């Protein structure tokens, strides 16, 4: 089985309008160019949204303060910005650990979906899904979700809330599983990315997204940093409040650039996040057609943003730029935004002596897509500040972005056998000892970097079994490979990660084979065997339930 590890920066990342996921590499390269020692630098992100840029900043080593005004953003951002991988190991102890708890939630959700039964009245299934997935009328009932997935969401979200209220799980534990549910709720929605409308048929008339929408929701544990990093501060507040009283090294501004208010655009995600079950307007006309087709929350305007207003966007950005206290401001804004590029430049020039711009193309995400091939949009990156740092930024420096993307892919790779390459060292000749973020790659010759990266790429073990065999060999020969205690723990975590990746219901034989490999090789390692057993039991429960479903 071939495996591809989901990197921390994009794991269960919500797709929202204006997402910066397509230009994460550009911004990452820019940030580390602007600040030589990010571990001593404060990074402000007052329009964090999905957290795509804050994750990049955290991985680069910055001390991040991330905030947004929409409630649904807080939960996943808290999980991915304020927690670490080690935190997960101690969570959900009353239920046998995180794998066991997530398996329990998935089973409850699947049972509700298959039996069409909920212990309590379902909020999502009653107001935002049809009564029958095979026979429905989109003018008389909402089709944001299939009934099966709506029942899953109701059952799981209700169980999470009940466990939290009764003190069986902590607020942090509640966030971990709710973040995964929000991702699934976003991914399985019968929409083109926003919740102001839904397709008249599941998957649209062309049924181009049918499998995405009709496949069952399934929660999973987050991929969190397992390397030394700083915990971010995550807040829920307006941008002006977020920047007040803070002196930053980099203030990253990504203001809303569309006329559509996010409170309306993502009202369902807010409802799932808060689970306040706000009354839904189901009024119908004389023909029994819904008058409020989208069922938008009555309080959606509570997060009204002037940045989405043709009338007030300029003054809102002008006011914010004059309030920030930062050495460097980095602002991203699309070519097709509410404000013209010249207006953004005018605002920045009034405050900063030096303003540079970089234009990059990005694929449109998080909204209605054109029927033709993916539309390439222009995103402007504005860099404003003073001093030689801004002067030094030139477009040719962005050429290193390709190398950064390749290095990022190698962070979680397992290698056949590697000797030190320049600044790159390895644990047991199998995995990188340090992330490339800990290196100042600017001081190396690009030609040398190309050679080192190419050598590592050639040695990557892309299949699960040889990758696991290599790690087990290192783990059982720690003296030979001069692996210390901390490095041994890193190897063990990587082994468990590979085992989880193999947990595919359609290929249970591979999982069983790899599990046996671990148990045979590590008979005396009680900690690793216990965690292996926990993963195995969780997979067995999921597999057994799937067979009953059939």
PDB file of C-alpha atoms in Angstrom, residues 189-395:
ATOM      1  CA  UNK A 189     -22.173  19.635   2.286  1.00  0.00           C
ATOM      2  CA  UNK A 190     -24.284  19.593  -0.880  1.00  0.00           C
ATOM      3  CA  UNK A 191     -22.969  23.011  -1.876  1.00  0.00           C
ATOM      4  CA  UNK A 192     -20.274  24.674  -3.946  1.00  0.00           C
ATOM      5  CA  UNK A 193     -18.442  25.745  -0.812  1.00  0.00           C
ATOM      6  CA  UNK A 194     -20.794  28.164   0.940  1.00  0.00           C
ATOM      7  CA  UNK A 195     -24.060  27.717   2.859  1.00  0.00           C
ATOM      8  CA  UNK A 196     -26.220  30.404   1.276  1.00  0.00           C
ATOM      9  CA  UNK A 197     -27.602  27.861  -1.199  1.00  0.00           C
ATOM     10  CA  UNK A 198     -27.523  24.163  -2.013  1.00  0.00           C
ATOM     11  CA  UNK A 199     -27.630  22.065  -5.170  1.00  0.00           C
ATOM     12  CA  UNK A 200     -31.136  21.153  -6.295  1.00  0.00           C
ATOM     13  CA  UNK A 201     -29.978  17.568  -6.533  1.00  0.00           C
ATOM     14  CA  UNK A 202     -27.329  15.820  -4.473  1.00  0.00           C
ATOM     15  CA  UNK A 203     -24.012  16.328  -6.200  1.00  0.00           C
ATOM     16  CA  UNK A 204     -25.455  18.951  -8.623  1.00  0.00           C
ATOM     17  CA  UNK A 205     -27.251  18.066 -11.849  1.00  0.00           C
ATOM     18  CA  UNK A 206     -24.014  16.750 -13.339  1.00  0.00           C
ATOM     19  CA  UNK A 207     -23.442  14.773 -10.118  1.00  0.00           C
ATOM     20  CA  UNK A 208     -19.788  15.796 -10.352  1.00  0.00           C
ATOM     21  CA  UNK A 209     -19.479  15.905  -6.554  1.00  0.00           C
ATOM     22  CA  UNK A 210     -21.780  12.998  -5.732  1.00  0.00           C
ATOM     23  CA  UNK A 211     -19.251  10.804  -3.923  1.00  0.00           C
ATOM     24  CA  UNK A 212     -17.944  13.692  -1.814  1.00  0.00           C
ATOM     25  CA  UNK A 213     -21.448  14.594  -0.700  1.00  0.00           C
ATOM     26  CA  UNK A 214     -22.948  11.120  -0.218  1.00  0.00           C
ATOM     27  CA  UNK A 215     -19.979   9.341   1.368  1.00  0.00           C
ATOM     28  CA  UNK A 216     -20.436   8.982   5.118  1.00  0.00           C
ATOM     29  CA  UNK A 217     -18.827  11.367   7.554  1.00  0.00           C
ATOM     30  CA  UNK A 218     -15.939   9.905   9.522  1.00  0.00           C
ATOM     31  CA  UNK A 219     -14.051  11.638  12.318  1.00  0.00           C
ATOM     32  CA  UNK A 220     -10.316  11.196  12.751  1.00  0.00           C
ATOM     33  CA  UNK A 221      -7.597  12.452  15.034  1.00  0.00           C
ATOM     34  CA  UNK A 222      -5.767  15.636  14.034  1.00  0.00           C
ATOM     35  CA  UNK A 223      -2.170  15.751  12.821  1.00  0.00           C
ATOM     36  CA  UNK A 224      -0.440  18.053  15.301  1.00  0.00           C
ATOM     37  CA  UNK A 225       3.180  19.183  15.694  1.00  0.00           C
ATOM     38  CA  UNK A 226       5.434  16.563  17.270  1.00  0.00           C
ATOM     39  CA  UNK A 227       8.478  18.815  17.121  1.00  0.00           C
ATOM     40  CA  UNK A 228       9.436  21.720  19.432  1.00  0.00           C
ATOM     41  CA  UNK A 229       7.108  24.603  18.650  1.00  0.00           C
ATOM     42  CA  UNK A 230       5.326  27.427  20.424  1.00  0.00           C
ATOM     43  CA  UNK A 231       1.681  27.206  21.406  1.00  0.00           C
ATOM     44  CA  UNK A 232      -0.328  29.952  19.777  1.00  0.00           C
ATOM     45  CA  UNK A 233      -2.837  32.219  21.457  1.00  0.00           C
ATOM     46  CA  UNK A 234      -6.242  31.856  19.772  1.00  0.00           C
ATOM     47  CA  UNK A 235      -8.957  34.454  20.229  1.00  0.00           C
ATOM     48  CA  UNK A 236     -12.498  35.156  19.054  1.00  0.00           C
ATOM     49  CA  UNK A 237     -12.748  38.904  18.483  1.00  0.00           C
ATOM     50  CA  UNK A 238     -12.824  41.647  15.821  1.00  0.00           C
ATOM     51  CA  UNK A 239      -9.558  42.396  14.041  1.00  0.00           C
ATOM     52  CA  UNK A 240      -9.153  45.839  15.601  1.00  0.00           C
ATOM     53  CA  UNK A 241      -9.360  44.356  19.095  1.00  0.00           C
ATOM     54  CA  UNK A 242      -6.898  41.618  18.163  1.00  0.00           C
ATOM     55  CA  UNK A 243      -4.139  44.041  17.133  1.00  0.00           C
ATOM     56  CA  UNK A 244      -4.669  46.604  19.887  1.00  0.00           C
ATOM     57  CA  UNK A 245      -1.940  46.774  22.512  1.00  0.00           C
ATOM     58  CA  UNK A 246       0.438  44.409  20.704  1.00  0.00           C
ATOM     59  CA  UNK A 247       3.734  45.210  19.039  1.00  0.00           C
ATOM     60  CA  UNK A 248       4.394  42.612  16.355  1.00  0.00           C
ATOM     61  CA  UNK A 249       7.312  41.629  14.191  1.00  0.00           C
ATOM     62  CA  UNK A 250       4.912  40.582  11.438  1.00  0.00           C
ATOM     63  CA  UNK A 251       1.254  41.513  11.263  1.00  0.00           C
ATOM     64  CA  UNK A 252      -0.440  39.466   8.570  1.00  0.00           C
ATOM     65  CA  UNK A 253      -3.662  40.975   7.257  1.00  0.00           C
ATOM     66  CA  UNK A 254      -6.085  39.009   5.097  1.00  0.00           C
ATOM     67  CA  UNK A 255      -9.297  41.049   5.308  1.00  0.00           C
ATOM     68  CA  UNK A 256     -12.536  39.806   3.737  1.00  0.00           C
ATOM     69  CA  UNK A 257     -12.579  40.808   0.079  1.00  0.00           C
ATOM     70  CA  UNK A 258     -16.047  39.734  -1.060  1.00  0.00           C
ATOM     71  CA  UNK A 259     -19.423  41.414  -0.583  1.00  0.00           C
ATOM     72  CA  UNK A 260     -20.818  38.252   1.017  1.00  0.00           C
ATOM     73  CA  UNK A 261     -20.862  38.329   4.814  1.00  0.00           C
ATOM     74  CA  UNK A 262     -19.162  35.307   6.376  1.00  0.00           C
ATOM     75  CA  UNK A 263     -21.805  35.045   9.110  1.00  0.00           C
ATOM     76  CA  UNK A 264     -24.351  34.171   6.432  1.00  0.00           C
ATOM     77  CA  UNK A 265     -21.969  32.294   4.175  1.00  0.00           C
ATOM     78  CA  UNK A 266     -21.004  29.816   6.923  1.00  0.00           C
ATOM     79  CA  UNK A 267     -24.044  29.965   9.193  1.00  0.00           C
ATOM     80  CA  UNK A 268     -24.356  26.172   9.388  1.00  0.00           C
ATOM     81  CA  UNK A 269     -20.774  25.730  10.554  1.00  0.00           C
ATOM     82  CA  UNK A 270     -21.454  28.310  13.264  1.00  0.00           C
ATOM     83  CA  UNK A 271     -24.567  26.389  14.323  1.00  0.00           C
ATOM     84  CA  UNK A 272     -22.633  23.117  14.569  1.00  0.00           C
ATOM     85  CA  UNK A 273     -19.788  24.799  16.439  1.00  0.00           C
ATOM     86  CA  UNK A 274     -21.990  26.535  19.018  1.00  0.00           C
ATOM     87  CA  UNK A 275     -24.750  23.882  19.076  1.00  0.00           C
ATOM     88  CA  UNK A 276     -27.199  26.422  20.462  1.00  0.00           C
ATOM     89  CA  UNK A 277     -30.020  25.084  18.251  1.00  0.00           C
ATOM     90  CA  UNK A 278     -31.226  28.544  17.351  1.00  0.00           C
ATOM     91  CA  UNK A 279     -34.797  28.462  15.941  1.00  0.00           C
ATOM     92  CA  UNK A 280     -34.891  28.070  12.154  1.00  0.00           C
ATOM     93  CA  UNK A 281     -37.317  29.958   9.929  1.00  0.00           C
ATOM     94  CA  UNK A 282     -39.296  27.235   8.138  1.00  0.00           C
ATOM     95  CA  UNK A 283     -42.118  29.466   6.921  1.00  0.00           C
ATOM     96  CA  UNK A 284     -43.610  28.370   3.585  1.00  0.00           C
ATOM     97  CA  UNK A 285     -45.782  29.937   0.921  1.00  0.00           C
ATOM     98  CA  UNK A 286     -49.172  28.691  -0.226  1.00  0.00           C
ATOM     99  CA  UNK A 287     -47.484  26.036  -2.379  1.00  0.00           C
ATOM    100  CA  UNK A 288     -45.508  24.716   0.598  1.00  0.00           C
ATOM    101  CA  UNK A 289     -42.253  26.149  -0.737  1.00  0.00           C
ATOM    102  CA  UNK A 290     -39.702  27.420   1.757  1.00  0.00           C
ATOM    103  CA  UNK A 291     -39.472  31.210   1.915  1.00  0.00           C
ATOM    104  CA  UNK A 292     -36.092  31.179   3.679  1.00  0.00           C
ATOM    105  CA  UNK A 293     -34.390  28.651   1.427  1.00  0.00           C
ATOM    106  CA  UNK A 294     -31.001  28.766   3.154  1.00  0.00           C
ATOM    107  CA  UNK A 295     -32.296  28.774   6.731  1.00  0.00           C
ATOM    108  CA  UNK A 296     -29.686  31.355   7.691  1.00  0.00           C
ATOM    109  CA  UNK A 297     -29.350  32.071  11.406  1.00  0.00           C
ATOM    110  CA  UNK A 298     -31.349  35.046  12.629  1.00  0.00           C
ATOM    111  CA  UNK A 299     -28.242  36.412  14.363  1.00  0.00           C
ATOM    112  CA  UNK A 300     -25.968  36.144  11.315  1.00  0.00           C
ATOM    113  CA  UNK A 301     -25.462  39.920  11.214  1.00  0.00           C
ATOM    114  CA  UNK A 302     -23.887  39.888  14.658  1.00  0.00           C
ATOM    115  CA  UNK A 303     -20.551  39.332  12.909  1.00  0.00           C
ATOM    116  CA  UNK A 304     -21.187  41.949  10.214  1.00  0.00           C
ATOM    117  CA  UNK A 305     -17.933  43.126   8.646  1.00  0.00           C
ATOM    118  CA  UNK A 306     -17.411  46.514   7.019  1.00  0.00           C
ATOM    119  CA  UNK A 307     -14.643  44.919   4.952  1.00  0.00           C
ATOM    120  CA  UNK A 308     -17.404  43.243   2.907  1.00  0.00           C
ATOM    121  CA  UNK A 309     -19.098  46.559   2.165  1.00  0.00           C
ATOM    122  CA  UNK A 310     -18.495  48.490  -1.060  1.00  0.00           C
ATOM    123  CA  UNK A 311     -19.227  51.640   0.909  1.00  0.00           C
ATOM    124  CA  UNK A 312     -17.133  51.035   4.029  1.00  0.00           C
ATOM    125  CA  UNK A 313     -14.299  48.669   3.025  1.00  0.00           C
ATOM    126  CA  UNK A 314     -11.782  51.450   2.306  1.00  0.00           C
ATOM    127  CA  UNK A 315     -12.323  53.248   5.613  1.00  0.00           C
ATOM    128  CA  UNK A 316     -12.305  49.942   7.526  1.00  0.00           C
ATOM    129  CA  UNK A 317      -8.921  48.925   6.108  1.00  0.00           C
ATOM    130  CA  UNK A 318      -7.524  52.433   6.539  1.00  0.00           C
ATOM    131  CA  UNK A 319      -8.557  52.444  10.196  1.00  0.00           C
ATOM    132  CA  UNK A 320      -7.057  49.001  10.850  1.00  0.00           C
ATOM    133  CA  UNK A 321      -3.736  49.709   9.115  1.00  0.00           C
ATOM    134  CA  UNK A 322      -3.323  52.844  11.200  1.00  0.00           C
ATOM    135  CA  UNK A 323      -3.996  50.918  14.391  1.00  0.00           C
ATOM    136  CA  UNK A 324      -1.443  48.127  13.972  1.00  0.00           C
ATOM    137  CA  UNK A 325       1.968  48.368  15.615  1.00  0.00           C
ATOM    138  CA  UNK A 326       4.313  46.174  13.613  1.00  0.00           C
ATOM    139  CA  UNK A 327       7.785  46.094  12.122  1.00  0.00           C
ATOM    140  CA  UNK A 328       6.447  44.581   8.906  1.00  0.00           C
ATOM    141  CA  UNK A 329       2.899  44.281   7.595  1.00  0.00           C
ATOM    142  CA  UNK A 330       2.052  41.583   5.062  1.00  0.00           C
ATOM    143  CA  UNK A 331      -1.347  41.963   3.429  1.00  0.00           C
ATOM    144  CA  UNK A 332      -2.977  39.662   0.879  1.00  0.00           C
ATOM    145  CA  UNK A 333      -5.794  40.800  -1.368  1.00  0.00           C
ATOM    146  CA  UNK A 334      -7.217  39.360  -4.605  1.00  0.00           C
ATOM    147  CA  UNK A 335      -7.294  41.206  -7.896  1.00  0.00           C
ATOM    148  CA  UNK A 336     -11.083  40.814  -7.950  1.00  0.00           C
ATOM    149  CA  UNK A 337     -11.722  42.060  -4.405  1.00  0.00           C
ATOM    150  CA  UNK A 338     -14.048  44.792  -3.148  1.00  0.00           C
ATOM    151  CA  UNK A 339     -11.146  47.258  -3.154  1.00  0.00           C
ATOM    152  CA  UNK A 340      -8.968  48.077  -6.131  1.00  0.00           C
ATOM    153  CA  UNK A 341      -5.254  47.300  -5.915  1.00  0.00           C
ATOM    154  CA  UNK A 342      -4.497  51.035  -6.121  1.00  0.00           C
ATOM    155  CA  UNK A 343      -6.720  51.692  -3.108  1.00  0.00           C
ATOM    156  CA  UNK A 344      -4.874  49.106  -0.997  1.00  0.00           C
ATOM    157  CA  UNK A 345      -1.528  50.601  -2.062  1.00  0.00           C
ATOM    158  CA  UNK A 346      -2.754  54.083  -1.196  1.00  0.00           C
ATOM    159  CA  UNK A 347      -3.708  53.004   2.330  1.00  0.00           C
ATOM    160  CA  UNK A 348      -0.362  51.279   2.922  1.00  0.00           C
ATOM    161  CA  UNK A 349       1.703  54.152   1.487  1.00  0.00           C
ATOM    162  CA  UNK A 350       0.034  56.557   3.904  1.00  0.00           C
ATOM    163  CA  UNK A 351       1.370  54.527   6.833  1.00  0.00           C
ATOM    164  CA  UNK A 352       4.622  52.878   5.665  1.00  0.00           C
ATOM    165  CA  UNK A 353       7.695  54.227   3.880  1.00  0.00           C
ATOM    166  CA  UNK A 354       8.364  51.072   1.892  1.00  0.00           C
ATOM    167  CA  UNK A 355       5.674  49.031   0.136  1.00  0.00           C
ATOM    168  CA  UNK A 356       6.438  46.147  -2.215  1.00  0.00           C
ATOM    169  CA  UNK A 357       4.006  43.915  -4.065  1.00  0.00           C
ATOM    170  CA  UNK A 358       4.207  40.383  -5.409  1.00  0.00           C
ATOM    171  CA  UNK A 359       1.496  39.026  -7.692  1.00  0.00           C
ATOM    172  CA  UNK A 360       0.883  35.280  -7.572  1.00  0.00           C
ATOM    173  CA  UNK A 361      -1.732  33.115  -9.224  1.00  0.00           C
ATOM    174  CA  UNK A 362      -3.958  30.960  -7.076  1.00  0.00           C
ATOM    175  CA  UNK A 363      -6.736  28.521  -7.751  1.00  0.00           C
ATOM    176  CA  UNK A 364     -10.141  29.730  -6.666  1.00  0.00           C
ATOM    177  CA  UNK A 365     -11.353  27.743  -3.655  1.00  0.00           C
ATOM    178  CA  UNK A 366     -14.208  27.736  -1.200  1.00  0.00           C
ATOM    179  CA  UNK A 367     -16.978  29.037  -3.427  1.00  0.00           C
ATOM    180  CA  UNK A 368     -18.933  28.423  -6.610  1.00  0.00           C
ATOM    181  CA  UNK A 369     -16.557  27.254  -9.317  1.00  0.00           C
ATOM    182  CA  UNK A 370     -16.898  28.058 -13.027  1.00  0.00           C
ATOM    183  CA  UNK A 371     -18.065  25.278 -15.329  1.00  0.00           C
ATOM    184  CA  UNK A 372     -14.876  25.590 -17.333  1.00  0.00           C
ATOM    185  CA  UNK A 373     -11.526  24.459 -15.964  1.00  0.00           C
ATOM    186  CA  UNK A 374     -10.330  25.829 -12.634  1.00  0.00           C
ATOM    187  CA  UNK A 375      -9.999  29.568 -12.832  1.00  0.00           C
ATOM    188  CA  UNK A 376      -6.623  31.044 -12.073  1.00  0.00           C
ATOM    189  CA  UNK A 377      -6.938  34.220 -10.005  1.00  0.00           C
ATOM    190  CA  UNK A 378      -4.370  36.836  -9.160  1.00  0.00           C
ATOM    191  CA  UNK A 379      -3.555  37.352  -5.490  1.00  0.00           C
ATOM    192  CA  UNK A 380      -1.496  40.369  -4.489  1.00  0.00           C
ATOM    193  CA  UNK A 381       0.923  40.074  -1.583  1.00  0.00           C
ATOM    194  CA  UNK A 382       1.749  43.497  -0.170  1.00  0.00           C
ATOM    195  CA  UNK A 383       4.839  43.852   2.043  1.00  0.00           C
ATOM    196  CA  UNK A 384       5.018  47.118   3.965  1.00  0.00           C
ATOM    197  CA  UNK A 385       7.486  48.444   6.514  1.00  0.00           C
ATOM    198  CA  UNK A 386      10.732  50.293   6.696  1.00  0.00           C
ATOM    199  CA  UNK A 387      14.423  49.531   6.489  1.00  0.00           C
ATOM    200  CA  UNK A 388      16.645  47.293   4.378  1.00  0.00           C
ATOM    201  CA  UNK A 389      14.583  44.139   4.958  1.00  0.00           C
ATOM    202  CA  UNK A 390      11.781  45.418   2.751  1.00  0.00           C
ATOM    203  CA  UNK A 391      14.260  46.733   0.182  1.00  0.00           C
ATOM    204  CA  UNK A 392      15.816  43.265  -0.090  1.00  0.00           C
ATOM    205  CA  UNK A 393      12.618  41.483  -1.063  1.00  0.00           C
ATOM    206  CA  UNK A 394      12.596  40.805  -4.771  1.00  0.00           C
ATOM    207  CA  UNK A 395      10.439  38.537  -6.848  1.00  0.00           C
TER     208      UNK A 395
END
